[in-house]
Amino acid sequence: MDFLPLYLSAKLAVITTSVLILISAPLAYALVYAKWPGKFLFEALVNLPIALPPTVTGLYLLYLLGPQGYLGAIWKEVFGGTLLFTFAGIVIATAVYNLPFAVQPIKATFEKIDPRLRENAYVLGISPVATFFRVMIPNCINGIAAAAILVFLHSLGAFGVVLMVGGSISGETRVASIAIYEAVETMNFSEAWILSLAFLPVSYFLLLLVNRLTRR
Amino acid sequence: MGLRAILRKKTEYFSIDVDFFCPEGKTLVLIGPSGAGKTTIIRMLAGLDRPDDGRITFRGKVIFDADRDICLPPQKRDLGYVFQDFTLFPHLTIHGNASFAAKDKNDVDHLINYFGLAHLRDRKPHQVSGGERQRCAICQALARRPDLLLLDEPFSALDVVTRRGLRAELKKIKEERGLSVVFVTHDIHEALFIANSILPIVDGKVDRDWLEHITSPSSPRDAQPRAVREPKLALVY
């Protein structure tokens, strides 16, 4: 029985969630409060992975992260390797795919905050950046934590984009969801069941936590 | 010196067009019915709303000038602002709120004692009364050591007794610190107690007739505030 896919899934979920929260919190803040031309166009772009089938997003990413794509070329220039079929590649793919799932709940949390709290910070001389860290983040921490858990769960079960960009390389990109699929394909049901059962308590406990965090 | 403001702004229902002066160390009260544009005016002074046209100077420093495209953000206007409702930061204690933007931590302790909040310093805003929250909001604004204090109906959500006490405390500390104050209210009693001068605002314009109407002898006597009936408390505007 190979438990490495479970470890890889957990590692992928932790790294993707950390990266996404760091990106999504300021992005959501800018989407709620900043005024800039074309904001709605940008927001639609951020939300695109919700509307597209994962395999379609995966195909675009396959091109973008490949040696001919912009990101793949930059990566090769800086690190000297390829992004496709690597762990770093599936982290980027999962992050792109989950971006709207992180941005939207955090944005909703920011929108719920009384705008006068932010105005009060401003008239007290606090800069917008300091207001973000000193007022918005502490008052949205439950919403951000809930978004992080949902992204973590979503990343834990990532399948389509991971398969497209990473394939199934043992110890590198063969995460649990792909291992389960392959186990079923090869009629190895006991492995499929064991891996699947590992997801159940984790997912259930984390959903309970989300409910608790978002309960008013 | 003092605060000079010429403000013009189109709102959904009317245009604001006012020109007023608040001398250094004095209290100017903007009074008028609800929806008259008082809050928009004070928000423009604070930099939270931008006027369409006009000019604001305080102590000779230009903080807004439409012609020269100068509009200092609220952070650079060096003023204190107390909102109508309670806008304390819910994640901080009373002391944390009062010292949020304090220039001198010792001053925070002095203010907390002055406003009778010392025994509540470790409580969160939701654990204290409305009056105590508004006292803390005033502490928070004063701890920044502003020269100009803007108050937008700060006591409107409080009961009469608490309101009276807070008015007196505010008036005393304003005298102690030599603050210039712009105070928004729709309560003539409050205005007469706290004001050095009164600016009646109706539909975004200065309307002295409105003030004379509500304080005239032809108004039902019961509706007149005691202060208006007593000649020694003269109305100044």
Short mmCIF file of C-alpha atoms in Angstrom, two decimals:
data_model
loop_
_atom_site.label_atom_id
_atom_site.label_comp_id
_atom_site.label_asym_id
_atom_site.label_seq_id
_atom_site.Cartn_x
_atom_site.Cartn_y
_atom_site.Cartn_z
CA MET A 1 0.00 0.00 0.00
CA ASP A 2 1.49 3.34 -1.12
CA PHE A 3 0.64 6.27 1.16
CA LEU A 4 2.89 8.69 -0.71
CA PRO A 5 -0.08 10.09 -2.75
CA LEU A 6 -1.79 11.11 0.50
CA TYR A 7 1.35 12.89 1.66
CA LEU A 8 1.67 14.63 -1.74
CA SER A 9 -1.98 15.72 -1.64
CA ALA A 10 -1.56 17.16 1.86
CA LYS A 11 1.67 18.92 0.83
CA LEU A 12 0.02 20.30 -2.30
CA ALA A 13 -3.00 21.52 -0.31
CA VAL A 14 -0.89 23.19 2.40
CA ILE A 15 1.41 24.99 -0.06
CA THR A 16 -1.41 26.00 -2.42
CA THR A 17 -3.55 27.31 0.45
CA SER A 18 -0.68 29.32 1.94
CA VAL A 19 0.22 30.86 -1.41
CA LEU A 20 -3.40 31.57 -2.29
CA ILE A 21 -4.30 33.26 0.98
CA LEU A 22 -1.26 35.53 0.70
CA ILE A 23 -2.32 36.49 -2.82
CA SER A 24 -6.10 36.49 -2.38
CA ALA A 25 -6.45 38.66 0.73
CA PRO A 26 -4.88 41.80 -0.82
CA LEU A 27 -6.48 40.98 -4.18
CA ALA A 28 -9.95 40.73 -2.62
CA TYR A 29 -9.29 43.98 -0.70
CA ALA A 30 -8.36 45.73 -3.95
CA LEU A 31 -11.46 44.33 -5.68
CA VAL A 32 -13.71 45.64 -2.92
CA TYR A 33 -12.18 49.03 -2.17
CA ALA A 34 -9.84 50.17 -4.93
CA LYS A 35 -11.19 52.07 -7.89
CA TRP A 36 -9.41 51.30 -11.12
CA PRO A 37 -10.52 51.11 -14.73
CA GLY A 38 -11.34 47.65 -16.02
CA LYS A 39 -11.77 46.21 -12.53
CA PHE A 40 -14.83 44.19 -13.59
CA LEU A 41 -12.89 42.71 -16.51
CA PHE A 42 -10.10 41.64 -14.17
CA GLU A 43 -12.56 40.18 -11.67
CA ALA A 44 -14.22 38.13 -14.41
CA LEU A 45 -10.76 36.82 -15.38
CA VAL A 46 -10.05 35.82 -11.76
CA ASN A 47 -13.40 33.97 -11.66
CA LEU A 48 -12.92 32.23 -14.99
CA PRO A 49 -11.72 28.89 -13.51
CA ILE A 50 -15.15 28.52 -11.84
CA ALA A 51 -16.84 28.65 -15.24
CA LEU A 52 -14.37 26.57 -17.22
CA PRO A 53 -14.17 22.77 -17.00
CA PRO A 54 -10.99 21.76 -15.09
CA THR A 55 -9.61 19.99 -18.15
CA VAL A 56 -10.01 23.16 -20.23
CA THR A 57 -8.23 25.23 -17.56
CA GLY A 58 -5.67 22.43 -17.45
CA LEU A 59 -5.11 22.61 -21.19
CA TYR A 60 -4.51 26.38 -21.08
CA LEU A 61 -2.13 25.89 -18.16
CA LEU A 62 -0.38 23.08 -20.01
CA TYR A 63 0.47 25.56 -22.72
CA LEU A 64 1.24 28.46 -20.36
CA LEU A 65 3.55 26.40 -18.13
CA GLY A 66 5.19 24.52 -21.01
CA PRO A 67 8.51 25.55 -22.55
CA GLN A 68 6.67 27.59 -25.22
CA GLY A 69 4.43 29.37 -22.70
CA TYR A 70 5.26 32.63 -20.91
CA LEU A 71 5.42 31.17 -17.40
CA GLY A 72 7.28 28.05 -18.53
CA ALA A 73 9.86 30.14 -20.38
CA ILE A 74 10.43 32.48 -17.41
CA TRP A 75 10.73 29.47 -15.09
CA LYS A 76 13.29 27.85 -17.40
CA GLU A 77 15.25 31.11 -17.57
CA VAL A 78 15.35 31.51 -13.79
CA PHE A 79 15.50 27.91 -12.52
CA GLY A 80 16.75 26.09 -15.57
CA GLY A 81 14.09 23.36 -15.59
CA THR A 82 10.59 22.72 -16.77
CA LEU A 83 7.37 23.25 -14.88
CA LEU A 84 5.37 20.51 -16.55
CA PHE A 85 5.18 17.19 -14.72
CA THR A 86 6.77 18.69 -11.60
CA PHE A 87 5.41 19.39 -8.13
CA ALA A 88 5.97 23.15 -8.60
CA GLY A 89 3.90 22.94 -11.79
CA ILE A 90 0.92 21.33 -10.06
CA VAL A 91 1.14 23.89 -7.23
CA ILE A 92 0.81 26.71 -9.79
CA ALA A 93 -1.98 24.91 -11.65
CA THR A 94 -3.92 24.19 -8.46
CA ALA A 95 -3.43 27.77 -7.27
CA VAL A 96 -4.77 29.21 -10.54
CA TYR A 97 -7.70 26.81 -10.51
CA ASN A 98 -8.55 27.65 -6.87
CA LEU A 99 -7.98 31.39 -7.08
CA PRO A 100 -11.70 32.31 -7.32
CA PHE A 101 -12.52 29.90 -4.49
CA ALA A 102 -10.19 31.90 -2.26
CA VAL A 103 -10.91 35.41 -3.57
CA GLN A 104 -14.72 35.27 -3.54
CA PRO A 105 -15.28 34.27 0.13
CA ILE A 106 -12.61 36.72 1.33
CA LYS A 107 -14.15 39.46 -0.81
CA ALA A 108 -17.57 38.68 0.69
CA THR A 109 -16.06 38.95 4.17
CA PHE A 110 -14.51 42.35 3.41
CA GLU A 111 -17.83 43.55 1.99
CA LYS A 112 -19.58 42.68 5.25
CA ILE A 113 -17.27 44.89 7.32
CA ASP A 114 -18.78 48.26 8.25
CA PRO A 115 -17.04 50.74 5.88
CA ARG A 116 -16.84 53.25 8.70
CA LEU A 117 -14.23 51.10 10.44
CA ARG A 118 -11.92 51.71 7.51
CA GLU A 119 -12.89 55.39 7.39
CA ASN A 120 -12.28 55.68 11.12
CA ALA A 121 -8.77 54.29 10.65
CA TYR A 122 -8.16 56.79 7.84
CA VAL A 123 -9.23 59.82 9.87
CA LEU A 124 -7.01 58.54 12.67
CA GLY A 125 -4.10 58.90 10.26
CA ILE A 126 -3.64 55.21 9.43
CA SER A 127 -2.50 54.48 5.86
CA PRO A 128 -4.54 52.14 3.62
CA VAL A 129 -1.85 49.42 3.89
CA ALA A 130 -1.69 49.69 7.68
CA THR A 131 -5.52 49.73 7.80
CA PHE A 132 -5.51 46.46 5.86
CA PHE A 133 -3.27 44.78 8.43
CA ARG A 134 -4.47 46.53 11.61
CA VAL A 135 -8.22 46.72 10.97
CA MET A 136 -9.42 44.61 8.06
CA ILE A 137 -7.44 41.39 8.62
CA PRO A 138 -8.18 41.09 12.37
CA ASN A 139 -11.89 41.71 11.77
CA CYS A 140 -12.07 39.29 8.83
CA ILE A 141 -9.90 36.57 10.29
CA ASN A 142 -12.74 34.04 10.61
CA GLY A 143 -13.82 34.59 7.02
CA ILE A 144 -10.24 34.28 5.80
CA ALA A 145 -9.74 31.10 7.84
CA ALA A 146 -12.96 29.65 6.41
CA ALA A 147 -11.80 30.51 2.87
CA ALA A 148 -8.42 28.88 3.61
CA ILE A 149 -10.09 25.67 4.77
CA LEU A 150 -12.32 25.53 1.68
CA VAL A 151 -9.32 26.08 -0.59
CA PHE A 152 -7.39 23.44 1.34
CA LEU A 153 -10.20 20.91 0.82
CA HIS A 154 -10.53 21.86 -2.83
CA SER A 155 -6.77 21.49 -3.37
CA LEU A 156 -6.75 18.19 -1.51
CA GLY A 157 -9.10 16.73 -4.09
CA ALA A 158 -7.70 18.49 -7.17
CA PHE A 159 -7.82 16.16 -10.14
CA GLY A 160 -8.40 17.60 -13.63
CA VAL A 161 -5.80 20.37 -13.69
CA VAL A 162 -3.27 18.26 -11.80
CA LEU A 163 -3.62 15.41 -14.27
CA MET A 164 -3.30 17.76 -17.26
CA VAL A 165 -0.25 19.63 -15.98
CA GLY A 166 1.44 17.03 -13.80
CA GLY A 167 0.44 13.68 -15.19
CA SER A 168 0.96 10.85 -12.72
CA ILE A 169 4.57 10.66 -11.62
CA SER A 170 5.01 8.74 -8.39
CA GLY A 171 6.49 10.86 -5.60
CA GLU A 172 6.20 14.00 -7.69
CA THR A 173 2.71 14.59 -9.11
CA ARG A 174 0.75 11.42 -8.32
CA VAL A 175 -1.58 12.90 -5.70
CA ALA A 176 -4.28 10.92 -3.90
CA SER A 177 -7.13 11.77 -6.26
CA ILE A 178 -5.10 10.49 -9.23
CA ALA A 179 -3.95 7.43 -7.28
CA ILE A 180 -7.60 6.61 -6.46
CA TYR A 181 -8.58 6.97 -10.13
CA GLU A 182 -5.72 4.74 -11.23
CA ALA A 183 -6.49 2.18 -8.52
CA VAL A 184 -10.08 1.92 -9.76
CA GLU A 185 -8.88 1.72 -13.37
CA THR A 186 -6.64 -1.22 -12.43
CA MET A 187 -9.40 -2.82 -10.31
CA ASN A 188 -7.33 -2.31 -7.15
CA PHE A 189 -10.41 -1.45 -5.10
CA SER A 190 -8.86 -2.01 -1.68
CA GLU A 191 -6.26 0.72 -2.29
CA ALA A 192 -8.94 3.00 -3.74
CA TRP A 193 -11.12 2.50 -0.66
CA ILE A 194 -8.32 3.04 1.84
CA LEU A 195 -7.22 6.27 0.15
CA SER A 196 -10.81 7.45 -0.16
CA LEU A 197 -11.61 6.71 3.48
CA ALA A 198 -8.65 8.84 4.54
CA PHE A 199 -10.37 11.86 2.98
CA LEU A 200 -13.66 11.42 4.79
CA PRO A 201 -12.84 12.34 8.43
CA VAL A 202 -10.50 15.15 7.39
CA SER A 203 -13.07 16.71 5.06
CA TYR A 204 -15.90 16.30 7.55
CA PHE A 205 -13.94 17.79 10.46
CA LEU A 206 -12.77 20.75 8.37
CA LEU A 207 -16.30 21.45 7.14
CA LEU A 208 -17.49 21.49 10.74
CA LEU A 209 -14.73 23.99 11.44
CA VAL A 210 -15.88 26.17 8.51
CA ASN A 211 -19.42 26.14 9.90
CA ARG A 212 -18.16 27.18 13.30
CA LEU A 213 -15.99 29.96 11.89
CA THR A 214 -18.74 31.40 9.73
CA ARG A 215 -21.52 31.05 12.28
CA ARG A 216 -22.75 34.40 13.62
CA MET B 1 -6.49 81.42 11.27
CA GLY B 2 -9.17 78.88 12.09
CA LEU B 3 -11.14 76.78 9.66
CA ARG B 4 -12.41 78.33 6.43
CA ALA B 5 -14.52 76.22 4.09
CA ILE B 6 -16.19 76.91 0.80
CA LEU B 7 -17.88 73.70 -0.31
CA ARG B 8 -19.98 72.81 -3.31
CA LYS B 9 -21.21 69.33 -4.13
CA LYS B 10 -24.15 67.89 -6.02
CA THR B 11 -26.00 65.18 -4.14
CA GLU B 12 -28.87 63.01 -5.28
CA TYR B 13 -31.55 65.40 -3.99
CA PHE B 14 -29.95 68.86 -3.77
CA SER B 15 -26.71 70.77 -4.17
CA ILE B 16 -24.57 71.65 -1.19
CA ASP B 17 -23.29 75.20 -1.36
CA VAL B 18 -21.86 76.60 1.88
CA ASP B 19 -19.23 79.10 2.89
CA PHE B 20 -18.31 79.32 6.57
CA PHE B 21 -15.56 80.13 9.04
CA CYS B 22 -14.82 78.64 12.45
CA PRO B 23 -12.40 80.78 14.48
CA GLU B 24 -9.45 79.12 16.21
CA GLY B 25 -10.44 77.45 19.48
CA LYS B 26 -14.17 77.94 18.93
CA THR B 27 -17.07 75.57 18.35
CA LEU B 28 -19.15 75.86 15.22
CA VAL B 29 -22.38 73.88 15.25
CA LEU B 30 -23.97 72.77 12.00
CA ILE B 31 -27.64 72.34 12.76
CA GLY B 32 -30.54 71.40 10.55
CA PRO B 33 -33.17 68.78 9.90
CA SER B 34 -32.24 65.21 9.02
CA GLY B 35 -31.05 64.85 5.44
CA ALA B 36 -30.02 68.51 5.17
CA GLY B 37 -26.46 67.67 4.10
CA LYS B 38 -24.72 68.24 7.46
CA THR B 39 -22.97 64.88 7.48
CA THR B 40 -21.82 65.31 3.88
CA ILE B 41 -20.33 68.68 4.81
CA ILE B 42 -18.42 67.28 7.79
CA ARG B 43 -17.28 64.28 5.70
CA MET B 44 -15.92 66.71 3.09
CA LEU B 45 -14.01 68.52 5.85
CA ALA B 46 -12.55 65.18 6.97
CA GLY B 47 -11.60 64.13 3.44
CA LEU B 48 -13.99 61.18 3.37
CA ASP B 49 -16.05 62.78 0.57
CA ARG B 50 -14.63 65.01 -2.13
CA PRO B 51 -16.36 68.32 -2.90
CA ASP B 52 -17.04 69.11 -6.56
CA ASP B 53 -15.71 72.60 -6.04
CA GLY B 54 -14.44 74.89 -3.30
CA ARG B 55 -11.58 75.33 -0.90
CA ILE B 56 -10.81 74.32 2.69
CA THR B 57 -8.06 75.83 4.80
CA PHE B 58 -7.20 75.25 8.42
CA ARG B 59 -4.68 77.49 10.17
CA GLY B 60 -3.70 78.79 6.76
CA LYS B 61 -2.88 75.32 5.42
CA VAL B 62 -4.79 74.38 2.28
CA ILE B 63 -6.32 70.93 2.71
CA PHE B 64 -8.59 71.13 -0.32
CA ASP B 65 -8.55 73.41 -3.33
CA ALA B 66 -10.51 72.40 -6.42
CA ASP B 67 -8.81 75.03 -8.61
CA ARG B 68 -5.32 73.78 -7.71
CA ASP B 69 -6.40 70.13 -7.62
CA ILE B 70 -5.29 69.80 -4.00
CA CYS B 71 -7.16 67.23 -1.93
CA LEU B 72 -5.27 65.93 1.09
CA PRO B 73 -6.33 62.42 2.13
CA PRO B 74 -7.93 62.06 5.59
CA GLN B 75 -4.63 60.77 6.99
CA LYS B 76 -2.88 64.06 6.25
CA ARG B 77 -5.52 66.42 7.59
CA ASP B 78 -4.49 66.02 11.25
CA LEU B 79 -7.96 66.10 12.66
CA GLY B 80 -10.11 64.11 15.02
CA TYR B 81 -13.43 62.71 13.84
CA VAL B 82 -16.16 61.13 15.90
CA PHE B 83 -18.83 59.29 13.94
CA GLN B 84 -22.54 59.30 14.61
CA ASP B 85 -22.67 55.63 15.57
CA PHE B 86 -20.17 53.55 17.37
CA THR B 87 -17.19 52.84 15.15
CA LEU B 88 -14.74 51.41 17.63
CA PHE B 89 -12.62 48.55 16.37
CA PRO B 90 -14.35 45.42 17.68
CA HIS B 91 -11.15 43.34 17.91
CA LEU B 92 -9.49 45.78 20.32
CA THR B 93 -10.13 46.56 23.97
CA ILE B 94 -11.25 49.99 25.18
CA HIS B 95 -7.61 50.84 25.91
CA GLY B 96 -6.51 49.40 22.56
CA ASN B 97 -9.06 51.56 20.80
CA ALA B 98 -8.18 54.71 22.71
CA SER B 99 -4.46 54.24 22.01
CA PHE B 100 -4.94 53.10 18.38
CA ALA B 101 -3.47 56.25 16.87
CA ALA B 102 -2.16 57.93 20.02
CA LYS B 103 0.84 60.21 19.79
CA ASP B 104 1.54 59.99 23.51
CA LYS B 105 0.66 56.87 25.50
CA ASN B 106 0.55 58.85 28.78
CA ASP B 107 -2.11 61.06 27.25
CA VAL B 108 -4.24 57.97 26.60
CA ASP B 109 -4.19 57.09 30.31
CA HIS B 110 -5.11 60.68 31.15
CA LEU B 111 -8.01 60.65 28.68
CA ILE B 112 -9.23 57.24 29.85
CA ASN B 113 -9.29 58.52 33.42
CA TYR B 114 -10.89 61.82 32.41
CA PHE B 115 -13.74 60.06 30.62
CA GLY B 116 -14.20 57.52 33.44
CA LEU B 117 -13.16 54.47 31.44
CA ALA B 118 -10.25 53.27 33.59
CA HIS B 119 -12.20 50.33 35.03
CA LEU B 120 -13.24 49.23 31.52
CA ARG B 121 -9.87 49.44 29.81
CA ASP B 122 -9.57 45.69 29.20
CA ARG B 123 -13.12 45.18 27.96
CA LYS B 124 -14.12 44.90 24.32
CA PRO B 125 -16.51 47.50 22.83
CA HIS B 126 -19.47 45.09 22.83
CA GLN B 127 -19.01 44.63 26.59
CA VAL B 128 -19.64 48.28 27.49
CA SER B 129 -22.62 50.63 27.17
CA GLY B 130 -23.32 52.99 24.26
CA GLY B 131 -22.26 56.03 26.28
CA GLU B 132 -19.00 54.35 27.28
CA ARG B 133 -18.32 53.41 23.68
CA GLN B 134 -18.86 56.98 22.56
CA ARG B 135 -16.61 58.25 25.37
CA CYS B 136 -13.96 55.86 24.07
CA ALA B 137 -14.49 57.14 20.51
CA ILE B 138 -13.86 60.69 21.73
CA CYS B 139 -10.73 59.48 23.60
CA GLN B 140 -9.55 57.78 20.41
CA ALA B 141 -9.97 60.97 18.39
CA LEU B 142 -8.38 63.20 21.06
CA ALA B 143 -5.42 60.87 21.66
CA ARG B 144 -4.19 61.83 18.23
CA ARG B 145 -3.78 65.37 19.59
CA PRO B 146 -5.72 67.04 16.78
CA ASP B 147 -6.19 70.79 16.57
CA LEU B 148 -9.53 70.39 14.86
CA LEU B 149 -12.22 68.03 16.10
CA LEU B 150 -15.17 67.04 13.91
CA LEU B 151 -18.16 65.43 15.59
CA ASP B 152 -21.06 64.05 13.58
CA GLU B 153 -24.08 63.79 15.89
CA PRO B 154 -21.91 61.92 18.39
CA PHE B 155 -24.57 61.72 21.08
CA SER B 156 -27.67 61.08 19.01
CA ALA B 157 -27.90 57.40 19.95
CA LEU B 158 -27.56 58.06 23.68
CA ASP B 159 -30.10 58.69 26.42
CA VAL B 160 -30.67 62.23 27.68
CA VAL B 161 -28.73 61.89 30.93
CA THR B 162 -25.67 60.33 29.28
CA ARG B 163 -25.83 62.93 26.55
CA ARG B 164 -25.82 65.81 29.03
CA GLY B 165 -22.83 64.38 30.88
CA LEU B 166 -20.86 63.84 27.70
CA ARG B 167 -21.62 67.33 26.39
CA ALA B 168 -20.21 68.85 29.57
CA GLU B 169 -17.10 66.62 29.49
CA LEU B 170 -16.51 67.46 25.86
CA LYS B 171 -16.92 71.18 26.41
CA LYS B 172 -14.46 71.11 29.31
CA ILE B 173 -11.73 69.21 27.48
CA LYS B 174 -12.23 71.36 24.39
CA GLU B 175 -11.50 74.45 26.53
CA GLU B 176 -8.50 72.75 28.16
CA ARG B 177 -6.94 71.84 24.82
CA GLY B 178 -7.96 74.93 22.88
CA LEU B 179 -9.54 72.82 20.17
CA SER B 180 -11.47 74.12 17.21
CA VAL B 181 -14.63 72.05 16.92
CA VAL B 182 -17.20 71.50 14.20
CA PHE B 183 -20.20 69.78 15.73
CA VAL B 184 -23.14 68.41 13.76
CA THR B 185 -26.50 68.02 15.44
CA HIS B 186 -30.21 68.37 14.83
CA ASP B 187 -30.83 69.10 18.52
CA ILE B 188 -31.18 72.82 19.28
CA HIS B 189 -30.59 72.25 23.02
CA GLU B 190 -27.29 70.59 22.25
CA ALA B 191 -26.35 73.31 19.80
CA LEU B 192 -27.03 76.10 22.26
CA PHE B 193 -25.09 74.38 25.02
CA ILE B 194 -21.96 73.71 23.05
CA ALA B 195 -21.79 76.34 20.30
CA ASN B 196 -19.87 79.56 19.94
CA SER B 197 -21.58 79.98 16.62
CA ILE B 198 -24.37 78.16 14.83
CA LEU B 199 -24.74 77.50 11.13
CA PRO B 200 -28.25 76.36 10.18
CA ILE B 201 -28.22 74.07 7.13
CA VAL B 202 -31.31 73.19 5.10
CA ASP B 203 -31.12 71.36 1.77
CA GLY B 204 -27.38 71.95 1.59
CA LYS B 205 -27.56 75.74 2.04
CA VAL B 206 -27.24 78.09 4.99
CA ASP B 207 -30.79 78.99 5.98
CA ARG B 208 -31.02 81.49 8.83
CA ASP B 209 -34.80 81.71 8.44
CA TRP B 210 -35.09 78.05 9.49
CA LEU B 211 -33.29 78.74 12.76
CA GLU B 212 -35.33 81.87 13.41
CA HIS B 213 -38.47 79.93 12.66
CA ILE B 214 -37.77 77.18 15.18
CA THR B 215 -36.65 79.66 17.84
CA SER B 216 -39.24 82.41 17.19
CA PRO B 217 -41.78 83.47 19.86
CA SER B 218 -44.57 82.43 17.48
CA SER B 219 -43.49 78.83 17.84
CA PRO B 220 -45.41 76.97 20.52
CA ARG B 221 -43.73 77.85 23.81
CA ASP B 222 -43.41 74.22 24.83
CA ALA B 223 -41.49 73.48 21.68
CA GLN B 224 -38.91 76.15 22.44
CA PRO B 225 -35.80 75.08 24.24
CA ARG B 226 -35.26 76.66 27.63
CA ALA B 227 -31.99 78.14 26.44
CA VAL B 228 -33.76 80.09 23.70
CA ARG B 229 -36.30 81.54 26.11
CA GLU B 230 -33.58 82.85 28.37
CA PRO B 231 -32.00 86.02 26.99
CA LYS B 232 -28.65 85.50 28.72
CA LEU B 233 -28.00 82.48 26.45
CA ALA B 234 -27.95 84.48 23.28
CA LEU B 235 -27.94 82.81 19.92
CA VAL B 236 -24.88 83.66 17.87
CA TYR B 237 -24.50 83.00 14.19
#
